[in-house]
GROMACS .gro file of C-alpha atoms in nm:
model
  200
    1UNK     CA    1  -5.447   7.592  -1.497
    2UNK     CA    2  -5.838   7.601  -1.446
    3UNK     CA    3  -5.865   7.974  -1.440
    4UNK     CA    4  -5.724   8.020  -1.757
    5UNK     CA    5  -5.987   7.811  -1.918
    6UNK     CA    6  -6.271   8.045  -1.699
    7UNK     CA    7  -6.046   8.392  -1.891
    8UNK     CA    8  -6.089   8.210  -2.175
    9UNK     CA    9  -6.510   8.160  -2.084
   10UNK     CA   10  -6.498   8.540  -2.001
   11UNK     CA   11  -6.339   8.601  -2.344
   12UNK     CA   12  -6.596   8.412  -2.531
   13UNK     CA   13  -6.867   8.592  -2.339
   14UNK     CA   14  -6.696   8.895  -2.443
   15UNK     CA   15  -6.650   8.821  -2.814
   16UNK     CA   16  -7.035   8.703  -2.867
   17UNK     CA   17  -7.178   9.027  -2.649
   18UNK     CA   18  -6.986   9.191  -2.899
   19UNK     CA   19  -7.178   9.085  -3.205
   20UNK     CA   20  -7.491   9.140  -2.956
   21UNK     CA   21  -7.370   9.502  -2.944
   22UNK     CA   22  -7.324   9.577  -3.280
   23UNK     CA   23  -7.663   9.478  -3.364
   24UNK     CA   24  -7.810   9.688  -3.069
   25UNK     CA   25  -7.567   9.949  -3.214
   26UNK     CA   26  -7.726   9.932  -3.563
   27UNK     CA   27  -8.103   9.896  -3.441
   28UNK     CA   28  -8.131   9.567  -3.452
   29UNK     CA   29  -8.151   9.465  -3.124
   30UNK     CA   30  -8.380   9.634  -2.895
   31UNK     CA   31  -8.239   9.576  -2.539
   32UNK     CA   32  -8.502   9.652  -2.262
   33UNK     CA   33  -8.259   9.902  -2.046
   34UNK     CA   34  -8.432   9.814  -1.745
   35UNK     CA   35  -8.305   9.437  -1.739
   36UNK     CA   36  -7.986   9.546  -1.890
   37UNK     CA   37  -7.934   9.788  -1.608
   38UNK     CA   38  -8.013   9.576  -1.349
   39UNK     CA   39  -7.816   9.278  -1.493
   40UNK     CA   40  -7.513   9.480  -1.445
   41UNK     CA   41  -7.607   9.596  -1.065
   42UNK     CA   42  -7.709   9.154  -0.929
   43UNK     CA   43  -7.358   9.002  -1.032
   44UNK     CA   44  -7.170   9.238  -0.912
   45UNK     CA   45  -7.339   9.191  -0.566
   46UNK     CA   46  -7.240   8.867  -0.605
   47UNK     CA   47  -6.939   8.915  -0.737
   48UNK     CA   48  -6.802   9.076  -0.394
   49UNK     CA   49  -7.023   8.843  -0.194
   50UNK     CA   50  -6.865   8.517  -0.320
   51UNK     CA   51  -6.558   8.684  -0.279
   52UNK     CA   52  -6.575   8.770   0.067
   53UNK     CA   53  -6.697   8.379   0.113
   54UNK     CA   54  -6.372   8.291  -0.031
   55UNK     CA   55  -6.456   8.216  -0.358
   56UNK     CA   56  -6.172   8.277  -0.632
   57UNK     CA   57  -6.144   8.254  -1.009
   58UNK     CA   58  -6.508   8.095  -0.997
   59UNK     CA   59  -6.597   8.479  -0.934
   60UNK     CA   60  -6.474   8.591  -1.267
   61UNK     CA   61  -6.777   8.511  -1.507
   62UNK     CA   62  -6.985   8.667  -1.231
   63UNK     CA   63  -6.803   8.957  -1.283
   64UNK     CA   64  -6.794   8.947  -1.658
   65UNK     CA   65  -7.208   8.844  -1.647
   66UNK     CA   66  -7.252   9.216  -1.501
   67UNK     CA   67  -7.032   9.409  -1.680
   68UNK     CA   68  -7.078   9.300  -2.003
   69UNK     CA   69  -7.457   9.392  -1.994
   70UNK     CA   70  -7.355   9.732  -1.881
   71UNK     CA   71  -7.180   9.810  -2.211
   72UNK     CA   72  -7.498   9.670  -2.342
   73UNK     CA   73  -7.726   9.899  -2.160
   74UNK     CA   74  -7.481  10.198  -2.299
   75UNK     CA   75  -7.482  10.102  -2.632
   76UNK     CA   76  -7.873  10.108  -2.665
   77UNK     CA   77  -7.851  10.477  -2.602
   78UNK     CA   78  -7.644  10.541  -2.936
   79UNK     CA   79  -7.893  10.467  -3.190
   80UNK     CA   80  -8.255  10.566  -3.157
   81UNK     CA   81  -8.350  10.234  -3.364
   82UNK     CA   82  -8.224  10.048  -3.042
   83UNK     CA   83  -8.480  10.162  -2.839
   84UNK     CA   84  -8.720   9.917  -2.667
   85UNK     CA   85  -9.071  10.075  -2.493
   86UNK     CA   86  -9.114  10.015  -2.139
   87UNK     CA   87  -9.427   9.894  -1.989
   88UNK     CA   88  -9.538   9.788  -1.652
   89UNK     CA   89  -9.447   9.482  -1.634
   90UNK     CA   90  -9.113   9.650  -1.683
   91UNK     CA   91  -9.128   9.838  -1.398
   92UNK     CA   92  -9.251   9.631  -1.137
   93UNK     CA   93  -9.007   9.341  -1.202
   94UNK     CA   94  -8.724   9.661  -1.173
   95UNK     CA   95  -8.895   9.769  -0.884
   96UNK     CA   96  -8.920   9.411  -0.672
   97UNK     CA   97  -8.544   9.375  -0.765
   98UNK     CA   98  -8.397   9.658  -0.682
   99UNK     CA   99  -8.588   9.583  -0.348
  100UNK     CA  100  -8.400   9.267  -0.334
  101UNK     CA  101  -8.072   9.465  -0.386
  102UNK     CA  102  -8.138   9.695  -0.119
  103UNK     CA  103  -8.238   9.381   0.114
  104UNK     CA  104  -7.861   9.252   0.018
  105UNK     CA  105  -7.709   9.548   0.180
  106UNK     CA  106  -7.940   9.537   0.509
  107UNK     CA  107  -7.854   9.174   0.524
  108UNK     CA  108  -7.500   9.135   0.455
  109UNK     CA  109  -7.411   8.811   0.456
  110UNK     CA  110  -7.309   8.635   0.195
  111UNK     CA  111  -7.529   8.338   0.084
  112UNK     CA  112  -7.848   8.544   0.180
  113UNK     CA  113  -7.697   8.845  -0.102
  114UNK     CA  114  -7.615   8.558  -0.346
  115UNK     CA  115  -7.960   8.441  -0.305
  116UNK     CA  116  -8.055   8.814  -0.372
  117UNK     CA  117  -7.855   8.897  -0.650
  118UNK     CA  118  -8.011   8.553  -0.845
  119UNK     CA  119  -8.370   8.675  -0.735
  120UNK     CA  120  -8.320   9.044  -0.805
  121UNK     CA  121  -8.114   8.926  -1.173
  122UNK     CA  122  -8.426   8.688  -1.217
  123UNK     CA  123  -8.678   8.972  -1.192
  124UNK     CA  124  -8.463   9.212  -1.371
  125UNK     CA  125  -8.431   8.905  -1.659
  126UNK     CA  126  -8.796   8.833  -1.691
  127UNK     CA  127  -8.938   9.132  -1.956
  128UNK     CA  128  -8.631   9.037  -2.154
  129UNK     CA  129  -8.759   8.650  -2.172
  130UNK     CA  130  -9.106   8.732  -2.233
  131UNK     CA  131  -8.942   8.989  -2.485
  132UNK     CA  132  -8.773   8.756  -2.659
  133UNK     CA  133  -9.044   8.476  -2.697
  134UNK     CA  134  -9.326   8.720  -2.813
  135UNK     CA  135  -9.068   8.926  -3.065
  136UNK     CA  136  -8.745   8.724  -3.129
  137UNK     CA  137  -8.659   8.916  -3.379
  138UNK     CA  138  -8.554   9.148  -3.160
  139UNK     CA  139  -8.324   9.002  -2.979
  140UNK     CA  140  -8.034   8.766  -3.098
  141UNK     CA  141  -7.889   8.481  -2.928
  142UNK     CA  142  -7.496   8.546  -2.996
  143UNK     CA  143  -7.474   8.726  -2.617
  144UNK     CA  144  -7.741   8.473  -2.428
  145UNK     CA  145  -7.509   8.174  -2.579
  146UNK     CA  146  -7.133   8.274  -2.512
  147UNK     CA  147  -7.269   8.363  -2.130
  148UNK     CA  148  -7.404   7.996  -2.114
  149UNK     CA  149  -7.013   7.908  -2.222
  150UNK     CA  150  -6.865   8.184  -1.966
  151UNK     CA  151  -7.059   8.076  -1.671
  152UNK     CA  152  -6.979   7.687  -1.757
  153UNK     CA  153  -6.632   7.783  -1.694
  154UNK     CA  154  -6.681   7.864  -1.357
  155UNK     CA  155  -6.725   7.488  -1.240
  156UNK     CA  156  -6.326   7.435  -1.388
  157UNK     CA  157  -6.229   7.669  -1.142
  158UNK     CA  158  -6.468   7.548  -0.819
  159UNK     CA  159  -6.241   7.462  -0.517
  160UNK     CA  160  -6.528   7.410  -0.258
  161UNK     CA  161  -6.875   7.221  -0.414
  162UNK     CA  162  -7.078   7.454  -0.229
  163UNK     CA  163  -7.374   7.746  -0.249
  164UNK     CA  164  -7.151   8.064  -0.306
  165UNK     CA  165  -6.979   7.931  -0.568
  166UNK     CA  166  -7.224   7.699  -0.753
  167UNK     CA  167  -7.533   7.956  -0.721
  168UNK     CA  168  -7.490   8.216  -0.948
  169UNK     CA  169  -7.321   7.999  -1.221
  170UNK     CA  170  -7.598   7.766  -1.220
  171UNK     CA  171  -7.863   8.052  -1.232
  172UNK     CA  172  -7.672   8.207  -1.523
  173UNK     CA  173  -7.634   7.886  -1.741
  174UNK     CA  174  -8.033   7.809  -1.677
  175UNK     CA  175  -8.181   8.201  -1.689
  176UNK     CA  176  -7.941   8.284  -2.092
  177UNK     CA  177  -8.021   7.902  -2.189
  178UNK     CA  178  -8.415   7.973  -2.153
  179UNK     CA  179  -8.348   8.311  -2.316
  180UNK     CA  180  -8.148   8.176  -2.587
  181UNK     CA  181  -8.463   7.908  -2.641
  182UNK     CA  182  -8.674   8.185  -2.634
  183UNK     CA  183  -8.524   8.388  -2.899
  184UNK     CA  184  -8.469   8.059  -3.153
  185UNK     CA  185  -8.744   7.909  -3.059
  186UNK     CA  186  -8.925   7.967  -3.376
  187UNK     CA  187  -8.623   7.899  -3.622
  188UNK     CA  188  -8.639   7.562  -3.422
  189UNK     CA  189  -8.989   7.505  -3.505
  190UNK     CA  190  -8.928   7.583  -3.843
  191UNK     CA  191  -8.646   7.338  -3.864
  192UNK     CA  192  -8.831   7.104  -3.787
  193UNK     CA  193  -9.140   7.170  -3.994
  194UNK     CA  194  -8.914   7.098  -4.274
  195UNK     CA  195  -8.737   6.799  -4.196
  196UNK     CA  196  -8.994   6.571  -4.009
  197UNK     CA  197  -9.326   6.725  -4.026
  198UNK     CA  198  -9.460   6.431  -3.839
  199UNK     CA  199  -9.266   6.592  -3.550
  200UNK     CA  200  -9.581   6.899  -3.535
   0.00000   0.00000   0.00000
């Protein structure tokens, strides 16, 4: 019964990437291609990792978490509005986690590439965070929101309470919530400019 409540997560995920995608596919969003790249490389690392730990339909936002930014990463090749420069920040958080990838394979076990994939997806998330609190506008929070859903999903399906199964999910649910602040953030201020100024 559980994992049809995490499909259901990896639906919703689906559905609000979609709107993300749309946007990025009419030049609204500006995806940086380096954290959308590497997004879709960490969870599938730990996709087969918690897998080979034994971990079951708990895997299956994982999954979705990496390649749903993939399609995002494509998509901000089709319009030329979509494009985000890269600067060096850019690079060295790309470089340090693809280092971490490469570590996962050398090491091979599977809490140590969990731990990995959340370091190297960290790394490969931070230009997008600092992105989307010094420019909000563009980003949009659609994406960063039904992820938060999809990876909440994942604790329906936990068998075993432990660090392959509860890692990633955790990391996902804190990494697109601070994201999702990020990009609001000042539509939040603003709210509450107007209704309590007292409040600023």
């Amino acid at each position: 019964m559980y994992q049809y409540l995490v499909i259901l997560g990896a639906a919703v995920n689906l559905i609000g990437t979609s709107f993300y995608i749309r946007r990025t596919l009419r030049g609204q969003n500006k995806p940086n291609r380096v954290t959308y790249l590497l997004w879709s490389a960490a969870p599938m690392i730990a996709t087969g990792a918690g897998l080979s730990a034994g971990a079951g339909w708990a895997t299956l936002p994982v999954f979705a978490s990496g390649f749903i930014p993939f399609l995002v990463f494509l998509a901000s090749f089709y319009n030329p509005q979509a494009y985000w420069k890269l600067s060096a920040l850019d690079y060295v958080c790309g470089a340090f986690s693809v280092v971490s990838l490469i570590l996962w394979m050398i090491v091979k076990e599977p809490n140590a590439a969990i731990a990995l994939a959340i370091i190297s997806d960290g790394l490969a998330g931070m230009p997008t965070l600092i992105k989307s609190w010094k420019f909000p506008e563009t980003e949009s929070a659609s994406g960063y929101l039904a992820a938060i859903f999809s990876a909440g999903t994942s604790f329906a399906a936990i068998k075993r309470w432990n660090f392959s199964e509860l890692a990633f999910p955790i990391y996902l649910i804190a990494m697109c919530s601070a994201i999702s602040f990020a990009v609001l953030h000042r539509k939040i201020l603003k709210y509450f400019s107007r209704t309590d100024g007292a409040l600023l």
